[in-house]
Short mmCIF file of C-alpha atoms and ligand atoms in Angstrom, two decimals:
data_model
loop_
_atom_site.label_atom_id
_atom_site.label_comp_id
_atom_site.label_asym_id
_atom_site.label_seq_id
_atom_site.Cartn_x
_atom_site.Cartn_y
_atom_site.Cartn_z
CA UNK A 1 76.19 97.29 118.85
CA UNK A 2 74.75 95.82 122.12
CA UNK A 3 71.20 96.74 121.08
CA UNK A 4 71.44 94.61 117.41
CA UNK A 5 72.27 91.48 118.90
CA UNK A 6 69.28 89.65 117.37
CA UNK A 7 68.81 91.66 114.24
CA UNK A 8 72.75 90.40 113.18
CA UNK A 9 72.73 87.12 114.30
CA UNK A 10 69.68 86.92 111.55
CA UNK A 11 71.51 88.59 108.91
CA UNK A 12 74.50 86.64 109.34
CA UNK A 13 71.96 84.12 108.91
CA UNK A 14 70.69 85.33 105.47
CA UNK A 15 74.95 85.73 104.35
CA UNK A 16 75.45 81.94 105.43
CA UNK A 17 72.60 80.38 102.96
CA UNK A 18 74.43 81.40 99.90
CA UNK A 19 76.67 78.35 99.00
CA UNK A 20 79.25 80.64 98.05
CA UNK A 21 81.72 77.68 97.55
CA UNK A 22 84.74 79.30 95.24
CA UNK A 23 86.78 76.28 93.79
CA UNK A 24 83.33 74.62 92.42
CA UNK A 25 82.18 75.92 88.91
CA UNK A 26 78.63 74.77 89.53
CA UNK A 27 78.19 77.61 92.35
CA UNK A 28 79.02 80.35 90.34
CA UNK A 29 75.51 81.79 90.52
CA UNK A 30 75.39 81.47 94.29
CA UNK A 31 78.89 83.26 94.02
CA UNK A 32 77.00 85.82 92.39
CA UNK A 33 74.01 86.23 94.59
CA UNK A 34 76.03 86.47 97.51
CA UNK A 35 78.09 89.28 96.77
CA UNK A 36 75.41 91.24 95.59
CA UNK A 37 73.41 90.55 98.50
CA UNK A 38 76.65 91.50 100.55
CA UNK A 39 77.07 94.89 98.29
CA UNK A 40 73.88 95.77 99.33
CA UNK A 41 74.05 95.48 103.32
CA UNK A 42 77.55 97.64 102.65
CA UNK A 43 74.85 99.84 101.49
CA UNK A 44 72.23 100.01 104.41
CA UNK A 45 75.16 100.15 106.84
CA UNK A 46 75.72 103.40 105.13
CA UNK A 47 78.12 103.10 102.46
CA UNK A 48 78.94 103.57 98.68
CA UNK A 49 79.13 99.42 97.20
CA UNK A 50 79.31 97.96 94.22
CA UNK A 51 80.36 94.22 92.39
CA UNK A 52 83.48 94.71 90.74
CA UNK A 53 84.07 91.65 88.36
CA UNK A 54 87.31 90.07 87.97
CA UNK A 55 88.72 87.71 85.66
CA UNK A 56 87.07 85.09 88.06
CA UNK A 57 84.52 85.45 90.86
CA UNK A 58 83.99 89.67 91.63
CA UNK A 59 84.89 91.31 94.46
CA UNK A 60 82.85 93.35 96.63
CA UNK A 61 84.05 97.30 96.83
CA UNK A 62 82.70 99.32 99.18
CA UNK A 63 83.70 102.80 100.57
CA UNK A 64 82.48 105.76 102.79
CA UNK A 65 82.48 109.18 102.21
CA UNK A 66 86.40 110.47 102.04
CA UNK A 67 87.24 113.23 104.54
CA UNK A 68 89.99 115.17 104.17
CA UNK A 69 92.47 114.64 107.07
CA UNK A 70 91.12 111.41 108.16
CA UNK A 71 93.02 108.08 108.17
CA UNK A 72 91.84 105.51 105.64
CA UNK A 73 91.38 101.61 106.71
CA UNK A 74 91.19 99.46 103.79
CA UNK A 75 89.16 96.28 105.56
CA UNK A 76 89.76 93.08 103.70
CA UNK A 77 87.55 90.01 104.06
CA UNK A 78 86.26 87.04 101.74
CA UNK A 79 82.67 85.86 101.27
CA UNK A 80 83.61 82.45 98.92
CA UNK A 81 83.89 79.27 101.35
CA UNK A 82 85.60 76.12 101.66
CA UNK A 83 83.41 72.73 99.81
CA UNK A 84 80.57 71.36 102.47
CA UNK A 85 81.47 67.56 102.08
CA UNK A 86 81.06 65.24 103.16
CA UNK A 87 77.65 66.55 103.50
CA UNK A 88 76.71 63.04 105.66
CA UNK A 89 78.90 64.39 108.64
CA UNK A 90 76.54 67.51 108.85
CA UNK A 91 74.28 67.68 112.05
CA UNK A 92 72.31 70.44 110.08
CA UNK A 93 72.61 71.02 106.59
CA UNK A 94 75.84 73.38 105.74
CA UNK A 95 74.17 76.08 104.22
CA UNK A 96 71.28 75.94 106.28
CA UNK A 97 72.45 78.18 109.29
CA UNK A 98 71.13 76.95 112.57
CA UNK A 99 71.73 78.51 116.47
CA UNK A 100 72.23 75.90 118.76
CA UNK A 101 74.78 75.25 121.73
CA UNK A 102 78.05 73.99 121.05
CA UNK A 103 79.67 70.81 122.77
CA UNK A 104 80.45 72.83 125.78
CA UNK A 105 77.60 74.74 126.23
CA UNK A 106 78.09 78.08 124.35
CA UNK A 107 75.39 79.50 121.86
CA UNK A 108 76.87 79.03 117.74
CA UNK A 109 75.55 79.81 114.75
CA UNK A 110 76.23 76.65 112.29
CA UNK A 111 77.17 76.73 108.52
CA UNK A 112 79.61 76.44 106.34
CA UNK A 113 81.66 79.85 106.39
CA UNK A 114 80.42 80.92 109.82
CA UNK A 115 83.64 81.36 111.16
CA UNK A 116 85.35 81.51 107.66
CA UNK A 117 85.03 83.99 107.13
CA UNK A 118 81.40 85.32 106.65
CA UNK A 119 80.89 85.74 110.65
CA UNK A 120 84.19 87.71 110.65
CA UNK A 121 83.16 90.13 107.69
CA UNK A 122 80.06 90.28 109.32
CA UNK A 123 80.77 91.41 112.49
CA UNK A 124 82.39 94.70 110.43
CA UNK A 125 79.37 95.59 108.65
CA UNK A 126 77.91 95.36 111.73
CA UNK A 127 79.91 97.85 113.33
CA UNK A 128 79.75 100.18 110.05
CA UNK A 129 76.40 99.97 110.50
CA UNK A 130 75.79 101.11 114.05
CA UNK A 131 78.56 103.73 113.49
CA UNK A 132 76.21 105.14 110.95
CA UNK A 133 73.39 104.63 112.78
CA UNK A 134 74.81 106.40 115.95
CA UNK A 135 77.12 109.35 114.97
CA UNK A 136 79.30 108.93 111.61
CA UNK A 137 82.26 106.93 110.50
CA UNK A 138 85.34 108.37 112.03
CA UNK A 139 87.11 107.15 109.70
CA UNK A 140 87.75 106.79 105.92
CA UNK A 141 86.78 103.05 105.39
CA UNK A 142 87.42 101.05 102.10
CA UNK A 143 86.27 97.36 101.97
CA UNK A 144 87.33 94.40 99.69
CA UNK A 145 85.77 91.26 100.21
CA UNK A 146 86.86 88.81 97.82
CA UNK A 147 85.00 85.89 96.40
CA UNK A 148 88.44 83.67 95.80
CA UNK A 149 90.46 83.50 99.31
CA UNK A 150 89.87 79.79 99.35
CA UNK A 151 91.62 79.33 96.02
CA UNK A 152 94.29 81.07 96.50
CA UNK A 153 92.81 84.72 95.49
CA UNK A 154 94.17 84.07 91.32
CA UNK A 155 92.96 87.19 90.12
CA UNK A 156 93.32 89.61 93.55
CA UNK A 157 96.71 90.99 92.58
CA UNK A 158 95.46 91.95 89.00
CA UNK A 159 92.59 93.98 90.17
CA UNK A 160 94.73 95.55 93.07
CA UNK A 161 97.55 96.50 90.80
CA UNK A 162 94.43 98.53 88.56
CA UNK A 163 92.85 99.81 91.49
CA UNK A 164 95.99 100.73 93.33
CA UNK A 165 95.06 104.62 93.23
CA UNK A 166 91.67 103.96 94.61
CA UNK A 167 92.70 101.49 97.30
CA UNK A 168 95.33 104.28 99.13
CA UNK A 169 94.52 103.93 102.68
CA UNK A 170 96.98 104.21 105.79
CA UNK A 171 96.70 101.04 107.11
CA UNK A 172 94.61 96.77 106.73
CA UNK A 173 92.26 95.32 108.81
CA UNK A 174 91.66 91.71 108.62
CA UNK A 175 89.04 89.85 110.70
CA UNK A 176 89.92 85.65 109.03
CA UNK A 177 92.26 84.49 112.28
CA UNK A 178 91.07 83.83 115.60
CA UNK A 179 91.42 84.42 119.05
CA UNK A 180 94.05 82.20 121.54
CA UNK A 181 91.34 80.54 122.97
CA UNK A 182 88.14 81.13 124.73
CA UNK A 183 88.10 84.57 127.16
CA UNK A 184 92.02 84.80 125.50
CA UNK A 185 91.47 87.20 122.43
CA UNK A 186 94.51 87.75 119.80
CA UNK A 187 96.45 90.07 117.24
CA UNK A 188 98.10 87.67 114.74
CA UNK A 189 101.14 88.52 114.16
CA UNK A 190 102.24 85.92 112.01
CA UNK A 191 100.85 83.35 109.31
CA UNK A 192 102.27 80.24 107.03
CA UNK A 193 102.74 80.60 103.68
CA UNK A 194 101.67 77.53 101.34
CA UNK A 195 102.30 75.64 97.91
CA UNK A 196 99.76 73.93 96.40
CA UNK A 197 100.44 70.90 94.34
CA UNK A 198 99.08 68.52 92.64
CA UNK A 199 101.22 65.31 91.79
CA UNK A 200 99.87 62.86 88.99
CA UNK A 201 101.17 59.37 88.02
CA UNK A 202 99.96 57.94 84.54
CA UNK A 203 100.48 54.63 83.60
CA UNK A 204 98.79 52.42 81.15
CA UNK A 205 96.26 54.06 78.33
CA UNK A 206 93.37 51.89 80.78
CA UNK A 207 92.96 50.11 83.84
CA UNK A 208 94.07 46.45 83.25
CA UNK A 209 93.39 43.36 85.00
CA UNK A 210 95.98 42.65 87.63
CA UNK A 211 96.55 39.09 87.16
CA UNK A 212 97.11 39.46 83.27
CA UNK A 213 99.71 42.55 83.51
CA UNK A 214 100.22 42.63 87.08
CA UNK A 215 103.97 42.10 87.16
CA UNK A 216 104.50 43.63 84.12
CA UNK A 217 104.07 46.98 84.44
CA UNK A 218 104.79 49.55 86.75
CA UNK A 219 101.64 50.31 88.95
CA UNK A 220 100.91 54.48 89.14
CA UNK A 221 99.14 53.76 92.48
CA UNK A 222 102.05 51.99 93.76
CA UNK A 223 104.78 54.47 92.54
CA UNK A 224 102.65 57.37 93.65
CA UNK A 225 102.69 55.91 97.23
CA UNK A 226 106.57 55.58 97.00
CA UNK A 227 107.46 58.60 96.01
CA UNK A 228 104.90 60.46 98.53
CA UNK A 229 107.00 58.03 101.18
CA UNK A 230 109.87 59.89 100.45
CA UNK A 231 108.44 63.47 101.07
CA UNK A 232 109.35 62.88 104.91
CA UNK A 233 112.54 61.26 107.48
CA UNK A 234 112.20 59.20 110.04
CA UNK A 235 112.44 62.24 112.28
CA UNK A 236 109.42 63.70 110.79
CA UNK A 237 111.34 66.41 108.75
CA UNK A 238 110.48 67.20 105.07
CA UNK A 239 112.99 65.23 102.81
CA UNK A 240 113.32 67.77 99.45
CA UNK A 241 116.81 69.08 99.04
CA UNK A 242 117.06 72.57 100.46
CA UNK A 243 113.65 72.90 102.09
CA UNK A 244 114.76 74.01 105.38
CA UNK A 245 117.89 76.41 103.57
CA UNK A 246 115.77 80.00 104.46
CA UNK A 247 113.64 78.83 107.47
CA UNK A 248 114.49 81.48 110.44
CA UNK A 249 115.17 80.08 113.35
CA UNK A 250 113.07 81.02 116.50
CA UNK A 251 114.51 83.15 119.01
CA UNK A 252 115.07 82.06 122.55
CA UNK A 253 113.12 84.82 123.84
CA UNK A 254 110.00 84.20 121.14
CA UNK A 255 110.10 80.69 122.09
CA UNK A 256 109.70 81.53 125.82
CA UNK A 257 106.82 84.00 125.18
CA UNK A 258 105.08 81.45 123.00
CA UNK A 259 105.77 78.67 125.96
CA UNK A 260 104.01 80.96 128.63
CA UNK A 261 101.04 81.53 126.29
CA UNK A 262 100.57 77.57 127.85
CA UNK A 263 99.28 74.61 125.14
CA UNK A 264 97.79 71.38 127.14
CA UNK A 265 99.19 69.10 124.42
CA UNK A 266 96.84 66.18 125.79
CA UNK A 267 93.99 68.36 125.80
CA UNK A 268 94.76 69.14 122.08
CA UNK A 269 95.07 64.95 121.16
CA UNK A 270 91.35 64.19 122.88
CA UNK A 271 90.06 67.50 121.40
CA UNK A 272 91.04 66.30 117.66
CA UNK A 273 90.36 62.70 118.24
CA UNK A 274 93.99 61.07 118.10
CA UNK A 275 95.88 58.99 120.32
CA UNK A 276 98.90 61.36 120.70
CA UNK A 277 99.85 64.90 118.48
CA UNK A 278 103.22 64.23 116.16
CA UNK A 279 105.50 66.38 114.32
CA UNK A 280 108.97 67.38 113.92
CA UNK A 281 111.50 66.60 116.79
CA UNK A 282 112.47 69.15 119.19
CA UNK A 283 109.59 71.76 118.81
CA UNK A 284 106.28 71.75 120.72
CA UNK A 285 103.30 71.41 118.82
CA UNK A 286 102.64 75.86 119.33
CA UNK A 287 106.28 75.98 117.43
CA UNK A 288 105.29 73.36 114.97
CA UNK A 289 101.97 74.95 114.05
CA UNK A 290 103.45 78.77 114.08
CA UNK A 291 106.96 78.36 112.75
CA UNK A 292 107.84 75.42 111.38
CA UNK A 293 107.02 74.26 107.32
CA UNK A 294 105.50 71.26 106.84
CA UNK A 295 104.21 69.15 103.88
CA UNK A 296 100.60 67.10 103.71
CA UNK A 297 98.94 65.17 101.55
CA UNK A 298 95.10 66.84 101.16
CA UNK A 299 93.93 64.21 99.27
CA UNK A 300 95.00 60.86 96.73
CA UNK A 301 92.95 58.78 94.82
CA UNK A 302 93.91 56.13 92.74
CA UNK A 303 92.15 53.01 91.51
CA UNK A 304 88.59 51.43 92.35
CA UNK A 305 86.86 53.17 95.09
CA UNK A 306 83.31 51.27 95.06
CA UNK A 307 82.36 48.67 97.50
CA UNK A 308 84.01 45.36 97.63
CA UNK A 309 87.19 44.22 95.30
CA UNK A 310 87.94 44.74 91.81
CA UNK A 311 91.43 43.39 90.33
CA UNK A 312 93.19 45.99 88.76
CA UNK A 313 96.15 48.06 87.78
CA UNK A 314 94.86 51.70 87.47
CA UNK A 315 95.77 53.38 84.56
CA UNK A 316 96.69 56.82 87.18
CA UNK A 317 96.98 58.16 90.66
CA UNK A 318 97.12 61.65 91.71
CA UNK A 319 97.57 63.38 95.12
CA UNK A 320 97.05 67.10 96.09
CA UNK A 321 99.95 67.90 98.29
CA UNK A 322 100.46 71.42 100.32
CA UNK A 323 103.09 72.67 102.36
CA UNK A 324 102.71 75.19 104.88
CA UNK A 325 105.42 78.10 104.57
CA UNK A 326 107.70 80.12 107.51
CA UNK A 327 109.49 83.20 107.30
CA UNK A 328 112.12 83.35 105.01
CA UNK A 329 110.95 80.45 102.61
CA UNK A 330 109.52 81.55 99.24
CA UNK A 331 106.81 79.77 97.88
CA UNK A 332 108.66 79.87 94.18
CA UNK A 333 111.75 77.88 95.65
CA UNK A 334 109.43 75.57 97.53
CA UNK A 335 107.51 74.87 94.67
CA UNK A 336 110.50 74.24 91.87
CA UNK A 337 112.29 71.98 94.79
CA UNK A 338 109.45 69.96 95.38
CA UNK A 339 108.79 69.15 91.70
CA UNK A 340 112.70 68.37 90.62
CA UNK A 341 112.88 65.94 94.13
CA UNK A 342 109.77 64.02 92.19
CA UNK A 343 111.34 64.01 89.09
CA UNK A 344 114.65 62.79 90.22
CA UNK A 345 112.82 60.06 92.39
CA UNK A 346 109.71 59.01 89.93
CA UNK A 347 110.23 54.98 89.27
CA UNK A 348 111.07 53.96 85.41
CA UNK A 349 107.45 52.76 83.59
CA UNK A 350 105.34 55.50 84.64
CA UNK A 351 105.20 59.06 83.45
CA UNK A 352 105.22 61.85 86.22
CA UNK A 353 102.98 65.37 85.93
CA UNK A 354 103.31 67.87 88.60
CA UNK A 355 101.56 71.33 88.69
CA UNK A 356 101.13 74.17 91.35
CA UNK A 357 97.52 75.26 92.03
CA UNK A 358 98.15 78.34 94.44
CA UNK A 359 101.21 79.78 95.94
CA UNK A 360 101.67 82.39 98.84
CA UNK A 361 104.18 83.72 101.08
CA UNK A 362 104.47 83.47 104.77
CA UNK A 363 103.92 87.13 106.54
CA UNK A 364 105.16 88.40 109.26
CA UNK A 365 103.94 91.91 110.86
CA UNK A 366 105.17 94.14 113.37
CA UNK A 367 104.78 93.43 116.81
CA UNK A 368 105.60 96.94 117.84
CA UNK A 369 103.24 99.67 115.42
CA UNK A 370 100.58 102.13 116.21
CA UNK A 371 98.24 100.04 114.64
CA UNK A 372 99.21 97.72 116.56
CA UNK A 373 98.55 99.28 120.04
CA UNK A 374 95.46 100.75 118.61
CA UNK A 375 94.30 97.38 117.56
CA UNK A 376 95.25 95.88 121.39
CA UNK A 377 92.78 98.80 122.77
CA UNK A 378 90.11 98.07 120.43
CA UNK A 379 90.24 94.30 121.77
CA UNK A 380 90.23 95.05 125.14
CA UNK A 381 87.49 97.16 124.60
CA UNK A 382 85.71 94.89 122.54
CA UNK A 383 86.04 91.66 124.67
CA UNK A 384 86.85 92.70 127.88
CA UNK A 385 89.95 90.90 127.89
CA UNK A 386 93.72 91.73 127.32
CA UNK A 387 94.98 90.20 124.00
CA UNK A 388 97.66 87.99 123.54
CA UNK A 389 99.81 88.46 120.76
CA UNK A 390 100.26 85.27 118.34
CA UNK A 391 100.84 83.73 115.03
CA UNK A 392 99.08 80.81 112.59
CA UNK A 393 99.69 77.98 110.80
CA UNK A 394 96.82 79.14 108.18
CA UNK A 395 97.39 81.32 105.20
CA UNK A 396 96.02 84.72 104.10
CA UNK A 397 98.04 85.28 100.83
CA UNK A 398 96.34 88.96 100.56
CA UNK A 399 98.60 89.92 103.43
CA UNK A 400 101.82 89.94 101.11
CA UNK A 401 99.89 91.38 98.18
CA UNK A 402 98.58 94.19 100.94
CA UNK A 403 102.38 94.88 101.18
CA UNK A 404 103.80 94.58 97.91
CA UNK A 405 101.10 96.34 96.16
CA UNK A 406 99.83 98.83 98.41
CA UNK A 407 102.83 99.73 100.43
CA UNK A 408 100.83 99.48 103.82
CA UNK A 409 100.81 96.67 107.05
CA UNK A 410 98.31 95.00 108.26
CA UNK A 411 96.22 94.48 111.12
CA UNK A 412 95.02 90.76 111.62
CA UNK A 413 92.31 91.03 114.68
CA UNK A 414 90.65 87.42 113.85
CA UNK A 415 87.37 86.44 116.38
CA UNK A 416 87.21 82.85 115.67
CA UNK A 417 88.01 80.10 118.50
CA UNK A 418 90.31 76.64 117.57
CA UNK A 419 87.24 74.88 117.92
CA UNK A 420 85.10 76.67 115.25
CA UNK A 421 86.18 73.54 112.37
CA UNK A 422 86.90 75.70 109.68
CA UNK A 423 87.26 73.84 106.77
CA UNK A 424 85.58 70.77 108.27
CA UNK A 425 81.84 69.60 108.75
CA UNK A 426 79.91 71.60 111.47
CA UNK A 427 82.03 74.74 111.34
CA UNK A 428 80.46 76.89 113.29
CA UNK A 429 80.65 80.72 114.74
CA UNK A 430 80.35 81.67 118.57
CA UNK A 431 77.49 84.23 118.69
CA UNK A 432 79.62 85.47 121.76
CA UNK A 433 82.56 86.06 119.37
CA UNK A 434 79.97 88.06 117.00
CA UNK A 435 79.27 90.32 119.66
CA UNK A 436 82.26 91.23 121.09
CA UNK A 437 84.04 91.14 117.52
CA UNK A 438 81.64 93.95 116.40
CA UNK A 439 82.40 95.62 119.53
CA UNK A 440 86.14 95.60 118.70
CA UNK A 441 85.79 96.63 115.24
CA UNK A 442 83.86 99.63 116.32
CA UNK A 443 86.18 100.33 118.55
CA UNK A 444 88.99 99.55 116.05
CA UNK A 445 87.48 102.61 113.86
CA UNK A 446 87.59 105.02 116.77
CA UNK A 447 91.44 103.93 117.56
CA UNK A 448 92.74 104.13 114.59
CA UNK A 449 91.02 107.48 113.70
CA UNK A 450 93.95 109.06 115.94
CA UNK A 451 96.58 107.27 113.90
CA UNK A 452 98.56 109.21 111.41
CA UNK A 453 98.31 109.35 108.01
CA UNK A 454 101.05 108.86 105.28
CA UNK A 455 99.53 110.40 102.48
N1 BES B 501 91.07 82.20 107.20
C1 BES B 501 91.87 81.17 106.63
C2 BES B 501 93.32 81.23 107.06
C3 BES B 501 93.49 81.11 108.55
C4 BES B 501 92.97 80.03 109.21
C5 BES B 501 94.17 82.08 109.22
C6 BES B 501 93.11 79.92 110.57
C7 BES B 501 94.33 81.97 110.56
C8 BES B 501 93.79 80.90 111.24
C9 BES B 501 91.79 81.27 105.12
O1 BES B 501 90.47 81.39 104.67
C10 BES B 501 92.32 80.02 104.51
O2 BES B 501 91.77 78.97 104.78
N2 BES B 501 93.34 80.12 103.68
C11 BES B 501 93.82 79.02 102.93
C12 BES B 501 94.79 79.49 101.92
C13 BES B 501 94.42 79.34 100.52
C14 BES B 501 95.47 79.81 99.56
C15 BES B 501 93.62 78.23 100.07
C16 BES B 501 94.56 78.07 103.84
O3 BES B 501 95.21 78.49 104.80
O4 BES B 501 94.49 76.87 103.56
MN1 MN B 502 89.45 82.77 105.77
MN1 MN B 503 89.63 79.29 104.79
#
């Protein structure tokens, strides 16, 4: 691994220029492209690959020779990506990978999906690779790297539930979290679930002119904005009957483990750009992130958007609205609770349309496994550092699926840092964070070769 430094920061390169972007239509032959391109470096690092389509974008199988006796890892990843815009806010062009130093100093490779999750998937073929290169696998290794993370994996279950006799392994690997912070590397033990909603007001059959009707009518901009007002209290809580009804509560002793893991809550504000953090009362801003639900508004649009003033009542407003799941909530409760608190609060004039785009459970895994303690070696190993153990706000609804489907736990060993802006104009990968991730997935495959098998 230490002698390909160069040779995978380029083909990381080559993985980032496909605009593998999942939730637009008009990608759909980059989509393409990219996991056969991917299919075939799962080939050169030495194993079997092929593009398995899907009812929606395919998924990219790969596998190693099976030996008897051996422990199989099933590795799970994603090659689609998160939308580029607003392109403007790009310092070099998403999908035009570029190494240069980040804003304190450290090498990064930028482009859309460096850090999500391309860099992370990368780092594994990598490793495969110089396994094969070096000695052989000592393991049984099965990848899936999916091409519809970012929208919520629709047609992941489906294809699992087929494939379930092919996909038996012993335990999951997934490299889409990151570490605690720079020189603190992390096992997640923990991630939000989410509900995805979309929230549409219609009005009038067409925009009309504000000082004829305005009065007159109920505006769908205006009614929208009330009824998103009531989605949260005064104390910053989510206000939909029974929301908080199965959140667990944090343990005294969690709470003090999370509190020595040390947050400079000031440090966070200038980092992000806002006066002061907020949130829910009584938990620090760790808690809120980790273990607390929230709900957000993604994005709203009503009305005229173009330069300058145009009088008008719109004839519709819509907002996307997500909240982020704990342990016990269930993201079918969530979801049928959200959309009867709209219905019983939409205004009279206007008609109300909700609909769910994705749903997934929060996950919790075992802090106390031999996976686990394999996977703490590997890091330590890998970056020369002890990990910390943690959870995060993100989602990975795979996880459950991993579980329900498969039977087996999962191993989240993420190498991206907070400041990689995932999801958000120059994301970027630390090429230190390539290096010692590929290190600790080696590793990971020597660890767990010991483990023992169920079947
Ligand atoms: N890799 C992220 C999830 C993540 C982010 C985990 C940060 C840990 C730390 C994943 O690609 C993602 O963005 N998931 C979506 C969920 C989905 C259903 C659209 C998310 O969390 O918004
Ligand atoms: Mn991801
Ligand atoms: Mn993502």
């Amino acid at each position: 691994v230490d002698q390909s430094v160069a040779s995978s920061v380029r083909g990381l390169g080559q993985f980032l220029r496909f605009a593998s972007v999942s939730t637009d239509p008009g990608r759909a032959g980059d989509i393409h492209r990219c996991a056969q391109w991917l299919a075939r470096q799962f080939q050169e690092a030495g194993l079997a690959a092929t593009v398995e389509p899907t009812g929606g974008h395919p998924i990219v199988l790969a596998r190693s020779e099976r030996v008897a006796g051996r422990p199989t890892l099933l590795l799970y990843g994603h090659y689609d990506v998160q939308p580029a815009e607003p392109l403007e806010q790009w310092t070099t062009p998403p999908f035009e990978p570029a190494v240069r130093k980040d804003p304190h100093g450290f090498d990064a490779i930028y482009a859309r999906g460096a850090s999500d999750d391309k860099g992370q998937v990368w780092a594994h073929v990598q490793a495969i690779a110089a396994w094969n290169r070096c000695a052989k696998l000592p393991v049984n290794l099965l990848a899936v790297i999916e091409g519809e993370e970012e929208i919520g994996s629709p047609h992941l279950a489906q294809w699992m539930q087929e494939n379930r006799q092919q996909l038996k392994a012993d335990v999951a690997i997934i490299s889409d979290s990151g570490q605690y912070a720079r020189g603190v590397p992390a096992i997640t033990c923990g991630l939000r679930g989410l509900v995805y909603a979309e929230v549409m007001v219609h009005g009038p059959s067409h925009d009309l002119h504000s000082g004829i009707y305005g009065g007159a009518v109920a505006n769908p901009a205006n009614a929208l904005c009330a009824l998103l007002a009531t989605l949260h209290d005064a104390q910053g809580r989510v206000n939909v009957p029974g929301f908080y009804d199965d959140v667990a509560e944090l343990s005294a002793a969690q709470r003090q483990a999370w509190n020595r893991l040390g947050t400079d809550e000031p440090a966070m504000a200038a980092e992000l750009g806002v006066p002061a953090l907020w949130g829910e009362k009584g938990f620090s801003a760790l808690e809120r992130r980790w273990a607390r639900p929230t709900c957000d508004i993604n994005g709203l649009s009503s009305g005229y958007q173009g330069p300058g003033a145009k009088t008008i009542i719109p004839a519709s407003a819509s907002a996307k609205v997500s909240m982020r799941l704990v342990p016990n909530q269930k993201a079918s409760n969530i979801y049928a609770g959200f959309e009867r608190a709209l219905r019983q609060r939409c205004p009279a004039g206007v008609r109300l349309e909700v609909i769910q785009h994705s749903g997934a459970d929060p996950s919790l895994v075992s802090e106390d496994s031999a996976a686990l303690r394999c996977g703490l070696r590997a890091v330590q190993t890998g970056f020369g550092a002890a990990p910390v153990l943690i959870r995060e706000g993100g989602s990975i609804p795979v996880v459950g699926l991993i579980k329900s489907i498969l039977g087996i736990d999962t191993l989240l060993v993420g190498f991206g840092l907070p400041d990689d802006r995932v999801h958000s104009p120059n994301e970027k990968f630390d090429l230190a964070a390539l290096h010692a991730g590929t290190r600790t997935a080696a590793a990971l495959y020597q660890e767990l070769s010991a483990l023992g098998r169920s079947s």
